[in-house]
Every structure is written in C-alpha cells, then in structure tokens.
C-alpha cells in the first residue's frame, strides 16, 4: 500500500529552520568530539548537520528553558518535518539533568553519524532512515548544563547543574501517573493506559517539562530512551513503587517486553552487561552487570513524576532510562571512547522499533480510518490481555512492540464489533514490523474486552478530582 502523509499536521511545535542566517556553522575541528558542546556550539552543530543533509533532516524547537534557551530537536527521516503513516517515530532525549551531558554528546555524535552515513551511502543507515522517523533532543536542560560547564571541575559538586534554573529536578516534575495507575489497580478498575484524562493538573510545572510533555503527547511515538549518567545500567518501568515504598520491584504490565528492550541496549554496549568493571557505588548492592546490566527502576529506588513512566502511561510509547557513566560529566577526553562504547547499542536499540506488529484499523464499510481504537494483546495461553492497550492515531495506525512469540490481537472501538487475529511474531525482518490490518464491522453496541467490570461506573465512584482543562500539557 502506498504510504500516506498525515493530513493537515506537521511535526510539533514551533518548527525553527536554523539556517545560516541564525548562526554561522563552524567547521568541524579535529578535537571537536573531545569537549562538550556549549548551547551555542550545539545550535551551530545541528545547523551544520541540517545544512549538510537537508534532504533527511529538519531542526525544530519544542520550547524554551527558564533562561530562554531553545530546546532543539533534529529530525531524521526520508520525509523530514512530517509523519508518514506506518513509519514509526522514535526519540532519544539527553541531558535531562544538566550535569549529566554524556548523553547530550552521544546524541550530537549520533546525528553527525546519521548524516555522514547518508552522504556516504551507508546501507544500514539508509535503510534505517527509510524505515524510521528519528527525533534527537540532545539537551532537555540547557540551563543546568551551562551552569555545570561554567563551574570548574574541582569545584563542581554531585548536584551542580543537575536541576534547571529554578532549582527543580525535571525527572520529578512530570505528572505522577504511576499514582493514578496504582489507585485504579487498588480499586480493581480496568483502566490501565492513556491516563492523562484522569490526572488532576494543579501543580505549576517547569517550562522544560511542559515543552517535553506536550511534545510527547503530540506524535504517535513507539520507542524512546532517556540518557543519564551516574551509573552503568539500562533501567526500565515502573520507576515508582506503590504505597511510597523506597524501593521494591514494581512490574509494569509489559514487564517482559521492557526487560527485553533494556537487555537489547545492555548486551550491545561494550561493558554494561559484562563483569569487566566494578559497581559504580563500590558495593555489591548495585552490581548491575551480574543481572545483565539492567534493573527495574523502582527496585533500584523509587522515582515519582519521572519522564519514563509518563511516556508509558500517557501514550503508546515505551521508554527506558539509560545510565551511561559512573562519573557525572567526565573529562571531555573520554567522550570518543564513550561513543565507541555506546555506538552499537544506540543503533541496535533503534532497530527494535520494528519489532512486534503494526497496521491500520479501518471501517469495513467506508474504508475510513478508525481513530482511538484499542489494540489489546493476549500472550500465549493467558485468559486476559496484557493490561496495557495501544490506541490508534487519528489516521487509524497502530504499533505494538513485542518480542518473538505467539499472540492474539484484540481490537475494540466504540460502535464496532470486536475483531481478533492470531499472530506468530518472529522479528526476522529488521526494518519492518509484522503488518496486521483490521477492518472493523460497525455495530451499535459492542462488548468491551474488559467486560467483567463496568469501567464508567467505577470511574465515577473514584475519589479523583478530574480537571476540566488539562492545560498546559494537552494541545
């Protein structure tokens, strides 16, 4: 089927064509990758890459920091600036904590690698760009980074520059959807995903959080990773424990899939899953390499209001958090080796976006797309679906990341009969997930998948203060 472009909608939010008129891109210096890019140098570098590869890139801003620095994203795609149906969207986000800039530099280096690979006709990179829409946000916290960068290394403390310019930790500032999830679970209410509609937005949040939150809600993301440092491990949901316990393994409904995604990165990393380095904390408590270089976030320590779980519980996106260095803000001379340690893993993780299934949900009578249909997954011999549905976009497309296995897909939408299909997923095609389309038969009343409880009635009885307006997060 010929690819269709999303009608009437381009990429979010304030497209900024960073051309030569904005900044003069400096030529690449031999020692460029042995030092941290200031915000000005970051802007110049993204502009340089955009000018070198205009056919596959666009640069846009999703908002500004407290001190007015642009939160810049470079988008790589064969159709830059637009979403193409059945071409999945993925993102890397770096430097959420300002004094953790290794991810920032790796993302800048990745952007350069993608552009150079395209120019040099690298088959793997061209295949990746033809099949994948890749968004790279090198710095979510440019203000904190500039503070850390300007502080001499001898004077820099563990927390110098971690927070934004208002002194707030951005990875504690997202809506706490884990709390909503646990409240629903405790009351046995069958509502497990896309929970923003139940969240009471009363707290004033930071401009960086709002900008990234709106960005997260603006595209049909499939896969994501958030790059940090302070340890060497791939961290997966849930990040927060129920009942405010300081640490406890807290499995998400997609625990198996998240472990598989985290293992993908850890095993492709030069050291993360290997017992060739001591634990970062100097004890056996966090000897993550002994567990394959991965950890459940809440088992490590509980984080409420984190970006990782917000992605999973507010949207279809599956995000993990990558801790990439024991040392925060290591010497610039170490950056080339850190790139070599992570390069393969960054590519292998991106390729995982083509695992599982994808497709379009349409009306069997009219052929029109069905938006907001729920796709549930029944795993093997299970009697109930995994308690996390993905929803179709306004164009009727869906993506569901899954490891190899046999599943039953169930699709429900208001006004249609439920549809089901059995699938065996092999994930043998690297650049395309298994295509499974559904044509739904209209019906006046259809029985929901989770029909053992009356969802609407239960939600009305919940003591949740539901807001009339989800601003500033909802567009």
Short mmCIF file of C-alpha atoms in Angstrom, two decimals:
data_model
loop_
_atom_site.label_atom_id
_atom_site.label_comp_id
_atom_site.label_asym_id
_atom_site.label_seq_id
_atom_site.Cartn_x
_atom_site.Cartn_y
_atom_site.Cartn_z
CA UNK A 1 0.00 0.00 0.00
CA UNK A 2 1.37 3.40 -0.87
CA UNK A 3 2.50 5.46 2.09
CA UNK A 4 0.22 8.35 3.04
CA UNK A 5 1.23 11.54 4.75
CA UNK A 6 -0.55 12.73 7.86
CA UNK A 7 -3.10 15.25 6.62
CA UNK A 8 -3.02 18.77 7.96
CA UNK A 9 -0.42 18.08 10.63
CA UNK A 10 3.30 18.58 10.69
CA UNK A 11 5.76 17.92 13.43
CA UNK A 12 5.43 19.78 16.74
CA UNK A 13 5.60 22.53 17.94
CA UNK A 14 7.47 25.58 16.69
CA UNK A 15 9.41 24.50 13.64
CA UNK A 16 12.61 26.52 13.60
CA UNK A 17 14.63 26.44 10.37
CA UNK A 18 18.06 27.02 11.85
CA UNK A 19 19.78 28.24 8.73
CA UNK A 20 22.98 30.17 8.22
CA UNK A 21 21.14 33.40 8.93
CA UNK A 22 20.64 32.30 12.55
CA UNK A 23 24.12 31.03 13.28
CA UNK A 24 27.26 30.55 11.26
CA UNK A 25 28.16 26.87 11.44
CA UNK A 26 31.79 26.40 12.38
CA UNK A 27 33.85 23.81 10.50
CA UNK A 28 34.47 20.54 12.30
CA UNK A 29 37.65 20.68 14.36
CA UNK A 30 39.87 17.64 15.00
CA UNK A 31 39.23 17.88 18.75
CA UNK A 32 35.52 18.62 18.43
CA UNK A 33 34.47 15.28 19.93
CA UNK A 34 36.86 15.64 22.89
CA UNK A 35 34.99 18.51 24.50
CA UNK A 36 31.43 19.35 25.49
CA UNK A 37 29.36 21.47 23.14
CA UNK A 38 28.08 24.66 24.76
CA UNK A 39 24.50 25.60 23.88
CA UNK A 40 25.82 27.92 21.17
CA UNK A 41 28.05 25.17 19.80
CA UNK A 42 25.14 22.70 19.94
CA UNK A 43 22.99 25.09 17.91
CA UNK A 44 25.78 25.54 15.40
CA UNK A 45 26.34 21.80 15.10
CA UNK A 46 22.69 20.96 14.49
CA UNK A 47 22.52 23.73 11.91
CA UNK A 48 25.66 22.40 10.22
CA UNK A 49 24.19 18.89 10.04
CA UNK A 50 20.89 20.23 8.71
CA UNK A 51 22.67 22.20 6.00
CA UNK A 52 24.86 19.21 5.09
CA UNK A 53 21.88 16.82 4.92
CA UNK A 54 18.79 18.94 4.11
CA UNK A 55 17.02 16.05 2.36
CA UNK A 56 16.80 13.95 5.51
CA UNK A 57 16.79 16.48 8.38
CA UNK A 58 14.93 19.38 9.86
CA UNK A 59 15.65 21.23 13.08
CA UNK A 60 12.84 22.47 15.28
CA UNK A 61 12.31 23.84 18.76
CA UNK A 62 9.74 22.42 21.16
CA UNK A 63 10.02 25.36 23.56
CA UNK A 64 12.43 27.27 25.74
CA UNK A 65 14.20 26.77 29.04
CA UNK A 66 13.74 29.03 32.06
CA UNK A 67 16.58 31.24 30.81
CA UNK A 68 15.27 31.31 27.25
CA UNK A 69 17.44 28.72 25.54
CA UNK A 70 15.75 26.78 22.74
CA UNK A 71 15.03 23.08 23.30
CA UNK A 72 16.23 21.95 19.90
CA UNK A 73 15.37 18.69 18.15
CA UNK A 74 16.87 17.39 14.92
CA UNK A 75 14.54 15.09 13.00
CA UNK A 76 15.96 12.44 10.65
CA UNK A 77 13.65 10.84 8.11
CA UNK A 78 13.20 10.37 4.39
CA UNK A 79 10.28 12.78 4.92
CA UNK A 80 11.70 15.24 7.48
CA UNK A 81 9.17 17.52 9.13
CA UNK A 82 6.22 15.18 8.56
CA UNK A 83 4.83 11.97 9.95
CA UNK A 84 4.42 9.21 7.40
CA UNK A 85 1.79 6.55 8.05
CA UNK A 86 3.25 3.22 9.25
CA UNK A 87 6.68 4.77 9.65
CA UNK A 88 7.29 4.58 13.40
CA UNK A 89 8.50 7.51 15.48
CA UNK A 90 11.34 7.14 17.99
CA UNK A 91 13.30 9.58 20.13
CA UNK A 92 16.45 9.92 22.18
CA UNK A 93 16.40 12.56 24.92
CA UNK A 94 19.60 13.66 26.62
CA UNK A 95 20.84 15.97 29.38
CA UNK A 96 17.62 15.98 31.42
CA UNK A 97 19.93 16.54 34.38
CA UNK A 98 22.23 19.37 33.37
CA UNK A 99 25.35 17.83 34.92
CA UNK A 100 24.82 14.57 33.01
CA UNK A 101 25.91 15.56 29.49
CA UNK A 102 27.38 12.32 28.17
CA UNK A 103 24.01 11.53 26.57
CA UNK A 104 23.95 15.03 25.12
CA UNK A 105 27.27 14.43 23.38
CA UNK A 106 26.34 10.93 22.24
CA UNK A 107 23.15 12.25 20.64
CA UNK A 108 25.05 15.02 18.83
CA UNK A 109 27.56 12.43 17.64
CA UNK A 110 24.72 10.14 16.53
CA UNK A 111 23.21 12.97 14.48
CA UNK A 112 26.55 13.53 12.79
CA UNK A 113 26.92 9.79 12.17
CA UNK A 114 23.47 9.53 10.56
CA UNK A 115 24.15 12.47 8.27
CA UNK A 116 27.61 11.24 7.25
CA UNK A 117 26.30 7.72 6.72
CA UNK A 118 23.59 9.03 4.42
CA UNK A 119 26.09 11.12 2.46
CA UNK A 120 28.43 8.13 2.17
CA UNK A 121 25.58 5.80 1.11
CA UNK A 122 25.95 3.53 4.15
CA UNK A 123 23.39 0.77 3.54
CA UNK A 124 22.40 0.29 7.17
CA UNK A 125 21.86 3.97 7.82
CA UNK A 126 19.91 4.49 4.60
CA UNK A 127 17.70 1.50 5.47
CA UNK A 128 17.18 2.92 8.97
CA UNK A 129 16.21 6.36 7.66
CA UNK A 130 13.90 4.93 5.00
CA UNK A 131 12.01 2.91 7.60
CA UNK A 132 12.23 5.01 10.76
CA UNK A 133 11.47 8.54 11.90
CA UNK A 134 14.17 9.54 14.42
CA UNK A 135 13.97 12.60 16.69
CA UNK A 136 17.03 13.62 18.70
CA UNK A 137 16.76 16.09 21.60
CA UNK A 138 20.36 16.46 22.81
CA UNK A 139 19.56 18.70 25.78
CA UNK A 140 16.37 18.95 27.80
CA UNK A 141 18.09 21.10 30.43
CA UNK A 142 20.47 23.54 28.72
CA UNK A 143 20.44 25.96 31.67
CA UNK A 144 21.63 23.36 34.15
CA UNK A 145 24.25 22.21 31.66
CA UNK A 146 25.66 25.70 31.17
CA UNK A 147 25.98 26.08 34.95
CA UNK A 148 27.81 22.77 35.21
CA UNK A 149 30.02 23.61 32.23
CA UNK A 150 30.99 27.01 33.64
CA UNK A 151 31.83 25.56 37.07
CA UNK A 152 35.47 24.44 37.31
CA UNK A 153 35.75 20.67 37.66
CA UNK A 154 37.49 20.99 41.03
CA UNK A 155 34.53 23.00 42.38
CA UNK A 156 31.75 21.01 40.71
CA UNK A 157 29.67 19.05 43.23
CA UNK A 158 27.50 15.96 42.61
CA UNK A 159 24.39 18.14 42.19
CA UNK A 160 25.92 21.19 40.47
CA UNK A 161 23.72 21.89 37.44
CA UNK A 162 21.50 18.83 37.96
CA UNK A 163 18.32 20.90 38.31
CA UNK A 164 17.01 23.55 35.94
CA UNK A 165 17.49 27.28 36.52
CA UNK A 166 14.62 27.27 39.01
CA UNK A 167 16.31 24.57 41.06
CA UNK A 168 13.83 21.84 40.12
CA UNK A 169 14.68 18.25 39.17
CA UNK A 170 12.97 17.74 35.82
CA UNK A 171 12.80 13.99 36.32
CA UNK A 172 10.47 14.51 39.30
CA UNK A 173 8.32 17.13 37.58
CA UNK A 174 6.09 15.10 35.22
CA UNK A 175 2.52 14.14 36.15
CA UNK A 176 2.66 11.21 38.57
CA UNK A 177 0.65 8.74 36.50
CA UNK A 178 2.08 5.84 38.50
CA UNK A 179 -0.02 7.09 41.42
CA UNK A 180 -3.12 7.10 39.22
CA UNK A 181 -2.30 3.62 37.93
CA UNK A 182 -1.88 2.21 41.43
CA UNK A 183 -5.09 3.87 42.65
CA UNK A 184 -7.05 2.30 39.78
CA UNK A 185 -5.39 -1.06 40.40
CA UNK A 186 -6.24 -0.97 44.11
CA UNK A 187 -9.90 -0.32 43.28
CA UNK A 188 -9.86 -3.00 40.56
CA UNK A 189 -10.87 -0.51 37.88
CA UNK A 190 -9.90 -1.81 34.41
CA UNK A 191 -8.23 1.35 33.16
CA UNK A 192 -4.52 0.79 32.55
CA UNK A 193 -3.21 3.25 29.97
CA UNK A 194 -3.55 6.74 28.48
CA UNK A 195 -4.17 8.05 31.98
CA UNK A 196 -3.74 11.80 31.44
CA UNK A 197 -7.52 12.20 31.25
CA UNK A 198 -7.70 11.15 34.90
CA UNK A 199 -4.86 13.31 36.16
CA UNK A 200 -5.54 16.38 38.28
CA UNK A 201 -3.26 19.03 36.81
CA UNK A 202 -2.93 21.54 39.63
CA UNK A 203 0.83 21.90 40.05
CA UNK A 204 2.77 24.60 38.26
CA UNK A 205 5.39 22.77 36.21
CA UNK A 206 8.67 23.84 34.72
CA UNK A 207 8.77 25.18 31.15
CA UNK A 208 11.12 22.38 30.09
CA UNK A 209 8.72 19.76 31.49
CA UNK A 210 5.73 21.36 29.79
CA UNK A 211 7.56 21.62 26.46
CA UNK A 212 8.67 17.99 26.51
CA UNK A 213 5.31 16.80 27.89
CA UNK A 214 3.44 18.45 25.04
CA UNK A 215 5.96 17.00 22.56
CA UNK A 216 5.43 13.52 23.99
CA UNK A 217 1.67 13.89 23.55
CA UNK A 218 1.91 15.32 20.03
CA UNK A 219 3.16 12.36 17.97
CA UNK A 220 2.43 8.61 17.84
CA UNK A 221 5.71 7.63 19.50
CA UNK A 222 6.64 3.97 19.59
CA UNK A 223 10.07 3.77 21.22
CA UNK A 224 12.15 6.13 23.34
CA UNK A 225 15.19 6.31 25.59
CA UNK A 226 16.24 8.89 28.14
CA UNK A 227 20.03 9.22 28.59
CA UNK A 228 21.57 9.85 32.02
CA UNK A 229 24.75 9.16 33.94
CA UNK A 230 25.74 8.28 37.48
CA UNK A 231 25.77 4.52 36.93
CA UNK A 232 26.05 1.97 34.13
CA UNK A 233 22.69 0.24 33.65
CA UNK A 234 19.54 0.13 31.50
CA UNK A 235 16.58 0.99 33.72
CA UNK A 236 13.00 0.00 32.82
CA UNK A 237 9.47 0.70 34.22
CA UNK A 238 7.97 1.05 36.62
CA UNK A 239 10.12 3.72 38.23
CA UNK A 240 7.77 4.33 41.15
CA UNK A 241 6.62 1.90 43.82
CA UNK A 242 3.08 1.61 45.17
CA UNK A 243 2.44 2.95 48.66
CA UNK A 244 5.55 5.17 48.51
CA UNK A 245 7.91 2.33 49.38
CA UNK A 246 11.55 3.49 48.94
CA UNK A 247 12.38 0.52 46.70
CA UNK A 248 10.53 -2.57 45.51
CA UNK A 249 10.34 -4.42 42.20
CA UNK A 250 7.31 -2.84 40.53
CA UNK A 251 6.50 -4.62 37.29
CA UNK A 252 4.58 -2.85 34.57
CA UNK A 253 2.05 -4.84 32.53
CA UNK A 254 4.72 -5.04 29.81
CA UNK A 255 7.49 -6.14 32.15
CA UNK A 256 8.75 -8.87 29.79
CA UNK A 257 8.91 -6.54 26.80
CA UNK A 258 10.66 -3.82 28.80
CA UNK A 259 13.24 -6.29 30.10
CA UNK A 260 13.88 -7.38 26.50
CA UNK A 261 14.33 -3.77 25.35
CA UNK A 262 16.69 -2.99 28.22
CA UNK A 263 18.67 -6.15 27.50
CA UNK A 264 18.99 -5.11 23.86
CA UNK A 265 20.89 -1.99 24.86
CA UNK A 266 22.87 -3.53 27.70
CA UNK A 267 24.08 -6.52 25.70
CA UNK A 268 25.14 -4.38 22.73
CA UNK A 269 27.02 -1.97 25.00
CA UNK A 270 30.75 -2.53 25.37
CA UNK A 271 30.60 -3.00 29.15
CA UNK A 272 27.09 -2.62 30.60
CA UNK A 273 26.22 -6.33 30.72
CA UNK A 274 29.77 -7.56 31.33
CA UNK A 275 31.52 -8.24 34.62
CA UNK A 276 34.55 -6.27 33.47
CA UNK A 277 34.01 -3.25 35.72
CA UNK A 278 33.29 -2.68 39.42
CA UNK A 279 29.85 -1.45 40.54
CA UNK A 280 29.62 2.31 40.36
CA UNK A 281 28.61 2.61 44.02
CA UNK A 282 31.56 0.50 45.13
CA UNK A 283 29.36 -2.16 46.76
CA UNK A 284 27.63 -5.34 45.67
CA UNK A 285 24.20 -3.76 46.18
CA UNK A 286 24.11 -2.27 42.69
CA UNK A 287 26.24 -4.83 40.85
CA UNK A 288 24.01 -4.46 37.80
CA UNK A 289 26.34 -6.31 35.44
CA UNK A 290 25.61 -9.51 37.39
CA UNK A 291 21.97 -9.12 36.32
CA UNK A 292 22.77 -8.49 32.67
CA UNK A 293 23.22 -4.73 33.04
CA UNK A 294 19.53 -4.00 33.58
CA UNK A 295 17.31 -3.06 36.52
CA UNK A 296 13.70 -2.37 37.32
CA UNK A 297 13.66 1.31 38.23
CA UNK A 298 11.56 1.02 41.38
CA UNK A 299 13.65 -1.90 42.64
CA UNK A 300 16.71 0.35 42.42
CA UNK A 301 14.96 3.34 44.03
CA UNK A 302 11.51 4.85 43.64
CA UNK A 303 11.01 7.92 41.44
CA UNK A 304 7.60 9.59 41.25
CA UNK A 305 6.94 12.07 38.45
CA UNK A 306 9.57 10.66 36.10
CA UNK A 307 9.53 11.01 32.32
CA UNK A 308 9.99 7.29 31.63
CA UNK A 309 6.71 6.17 33.19
CA UNK A 310 4.89 9.26 31.88
CA UNK A 311 5.65 8.07 28.33
CA UNK A 312 4.27 4.60 29.03
CA UNK A 313 1.14 5.61 30.96
CA UNK A 314 0.17 8.69 28.93
CA UNK A 315 0.90 7.46 25.39
CA UNK A 316 1.76 4.38 23.33
CA UNK A 317 5.50 5.00 23.74
CA UNK A 318 7.78 2.56 25.51
CA UNK A 319 10.74 4.34 27.11
CA UNK A 320 13.70 3.14 29.13
CA UNK A 321 16.32 5.17 31.03
CA UNK A 322 19.98 4.61 30.21
CA UNK A 323 22.68 5.35 32.78
CA UNK A 324 25.87 5.59 30.71
CA UNK A 325 28.74 6.51 33.03
CA UNK A 326 29.63 6.05 36.68
CA UNK A 327 31.10 9.53 36.67
CA UNK A 328 28.94 12.56 36.05
CA UNK A 329 30.42 14.93 33.48
CA UNK A 330 33.66 13.01 32.91
CA UNK A 331 36.58 14.72 31.22
CA UNK A 332 35.95 15.63 27.58
CA UNK A 333 38.89 13.49 26.50
CA UNK A 334 36.85 10.40 27.46
CA UNK A 335 33.97 11.22 25.11
CA UNK A 336 35.37 9.46 22.00
CA UNK A 337 35.68 6.20 23.96
CA UNK A 338 32.20 6.62 25.43
CA UNK A 339 30.89 6.97 21.86
CA UNK A 340 32.64 3.75 20.86
CA UNK A 341 31.21 2.00 23.93
CA UNK A 342 27.64 3.08 23.08
CA UNK A 343 27.52 3.35 19.29
CA UNK A 344 26.44 -0.22 18.55
CA UNK A 345 23.91 -0.19 21.39
CA UNK A 346 22.31 3.07 20.20
CA UNK A 347 21.77 1.60 16.74
CA UNK A 348 20.57 -1.79 17.98
CA UNK A 349 18.03 -0.10 20.23
CA UNK A 350 16.67 2.00 17.36
CA UNK A 351 16.21 -1.10 15.21
CA UNK A 352 13.95 -2.62 17.90
CA UNK A 353 11.24 -0.17 16.85
CA UNK A 354 10.50 -2.60 14.01
CA UNK A 355 9.65 -5.48 16.35
CA UNK A 356 6.16 -6.75 17.01
CA UNK A 357 3.21 -5.64 14.91
CA UNK A 358 1.86 -2.54 13.22
CA UNK A 359 -1.07 -1.81 10.95
CA UNK A 360 -4.13 0.25 10.16
CA UNK A 361 -7.60 -0.02 11.63
CA UNK A 362 -10.35 0.94 9.21
CA UNK A 363 -14.13 0.89 8.92
CA UNK A 364 -15.11 -2.21 6.92
CA UNK A 365 -17.96 -0.31 5.26
CA UNK A 366 -16.38 3.01 4.37
CA UNK A 367 -12.68 2.22 4.43
CA UNK A 368 -12.09 5.27 6.59
CA UNK A 369 -9.54 5.10 9.42
CA UNK A 370 -10.83 4.37 12.91
CA UNK A 371 -9.17 6.64 15.46
CA UNK A 372 -8.78 5.81 19.15
CA UNK A 373 -9.34 2.07 18.67
CA UNK A 374 -7.75 -0.03 21.42
CA UNK A 375 -5.44 -2.90 20.47
CA UNK A 376 -5.05 -5.48 23.24
CA UNK A 377 -2.58 -8.36 23.26
CA UNK A 378 -3.24 -11.84 24.63
CA UNK A 379 0.01 -13.60 25.42
CA UNK A 380 0.20 -17.35 24.75
CA UNK A 381 -2.29 -19.25 26.91
CA UNK A 382 -3.30 -16.24 29.02
CA UNK A 383 -7.01 -15.78 29.73
CA UNK A 384 -6.88 -11.97 29.84
CA UNK A 385 -5.00 -9.45 27.70
CA UNK A 386 -1.85 -7.67 28.85
CA UNK A 387 -3.19 -4.77 30.90
CA UNK A 388 -1.96 -2.11 28.52
CA UNK A 389 -3.64 -1.24 25.23
CA UNK A 390 -2.19 0.89 22.48
CA UNK A 391 -4.54 3.29 20.72
CA UNK A 392 -4.80 4.17 17.04
CA UNK A 393 -3.90 7.67 15.91
CA UNK A 394 -6.24 9.96 14.02
CA UNK A 395 -5.08 8.20 10.85
CA UNK A 396 -6.02 4.76 12.22
CA UNK A 397 -2.46 3.44 12.54
CA UNK A 398 -1.05 1.50 15.46
CA UNK A 399 2.27 -0.01 16.55
CA UNK A 400 2.77 -2.64 19.24
CA UNK A 401 6.29 -3.60 20.29
CA UNK A 402 6.55 -7.30 21.16
CA UNK A 403 9.32 -9.88 21.40
CA UNK A 404 9.21 -13.17 19.50
CA UNK A 405 6.15 -15.22 20.41
CA UNK A 406 2.59 -16.26 19.63
CA UNK A 407 -0.15 -13.79 20.48
CA UNK A 408 -3.79 -12.99 19.90
CA UNK A 409 -4.61 -9.39 18.99
CA UNK A 410 -8.00 -7.99 20.00
CA UNK A 411 -9.29 -4.69 18.66
CA UNK A 412 -12.19 -2.74 20.10
CA UNK A 413 -13.63 0.64 19.19
CA UNK A 414 -16.86 2.42 20.02
CA UNK A 415 -19.59 1.42 17.58
CA UNK A 416 -17.79 -1.61 16.14
CA UNK A 417 -17.72 -5.35 16.70
CA UNK A 418 -14.59 -6.60 18.39
CA UNK A 419 -12.06 -8.14 15.98
CA UNK A 420 -9.34 -10.71 16.71
CA UNK A 421 -6.40 -12.26 14.95
CA UNK A 422 -3.77 -14.79 15.97
CA UNK A 423 -0.19 -13.88 15.07
CA UNK A 424 3.21 -15.51 15.37
CA UNK A 425 5.91 -12.87 15.66
CA UNK A 426 9.43 -13.78 14.53
CA UNK A 427 11.02 -10.31 14.28
CA UNK A 428 13.23 -11.60 11.47
CA UNK A 429 12.72 -8.58 9.21
CA UNK A 430 14.96 -5.89 10.65
CA UNK A 431 13.33 -2.85 9.10
CA UNK A 432 9.63 -3.73 9.19
CA UNK A 433 7.33 -4.95 11.94
CA UNK A 434 4.74 -7.58 11.03
CA UNK A 435 1.86 -5.86 9.20
CA UNK A 436 -1.57 -6.75 10.62
CA UNK A 437 -4.52 -4.64 9.45
CA UNK A 438 -8.09 -4.79 10.73
CA UNK A 439 -11.36 -3.78 9.05
CA UNK A 440 -13.93 -3.31 11.81
CA UNK A 441 -17.59 -4.13 11.28
CA UNK A 442 -19.92 -1.39 12.52
CA UNK A 443 -22.28 -2.30 15.32
CA UNK A 444 -24.48 -0.18 17.53
CA UNK A 445 -23.19 -1.73 20.74
CA UNK A 446 -20.12 -3.86 21.21
CA UNK A 447 -18.93 -5.69 24.29
CA UNK A 448 -15.62 -4.37 25.67
CA UNK A 449 -12.62 -6.59 26.16
CA UNK A 450 -12.56 -5.90 29.89
CA UNK A 451 -16.27 -6.65 30.34
CA UNK A 452 -16.02 -8.16 33.83
CA UNK A 453 -16.23 -4.66 35.36
CA UNK A 454 -18.23 -1.60 34.39
CA UNK A 455 -15.49 0.92 33.75
CA UNK A 456 -17.57 4.08 33.51
CA UNK A 457 -19.46 3.38 36.71
CA UNK A 458 -16.28 2.61 38.61
CA UNK A 459 -14.55 5.75 37.39
CA UNK A 460 -17.48 7.88 38.58
CA UNK A 461 -17.06 6.44 42.05
CA UNK A 462 -13.32 7.16 42.25
CA UNK A 463 -12.36 10.00 44.61
CA UNK A 464 -10.29 11.69 41.90
CA UNK A 465 -10.58 15.38 41.21
CA UNK A 466 -10.87 15.38 37.43
CA UNK A 467 -9.91 18.69 35.79
CA UNK A 468 -11.91 20.39 33.08
CA UNK A 469 -8.77 21.52 31.29
CA UNK A 470 -5.57 19.51 31.04
CA UNK A 471 -3.54 22.58 30.08
CA UNK A 472 -0.63 23.13 29.85
CA UNK A 473 0.13 19.57 28.75
CA UNK A 474 -2.69 18.95 26.30
CA UNK A 475 -2.52 20.77 23.00
#
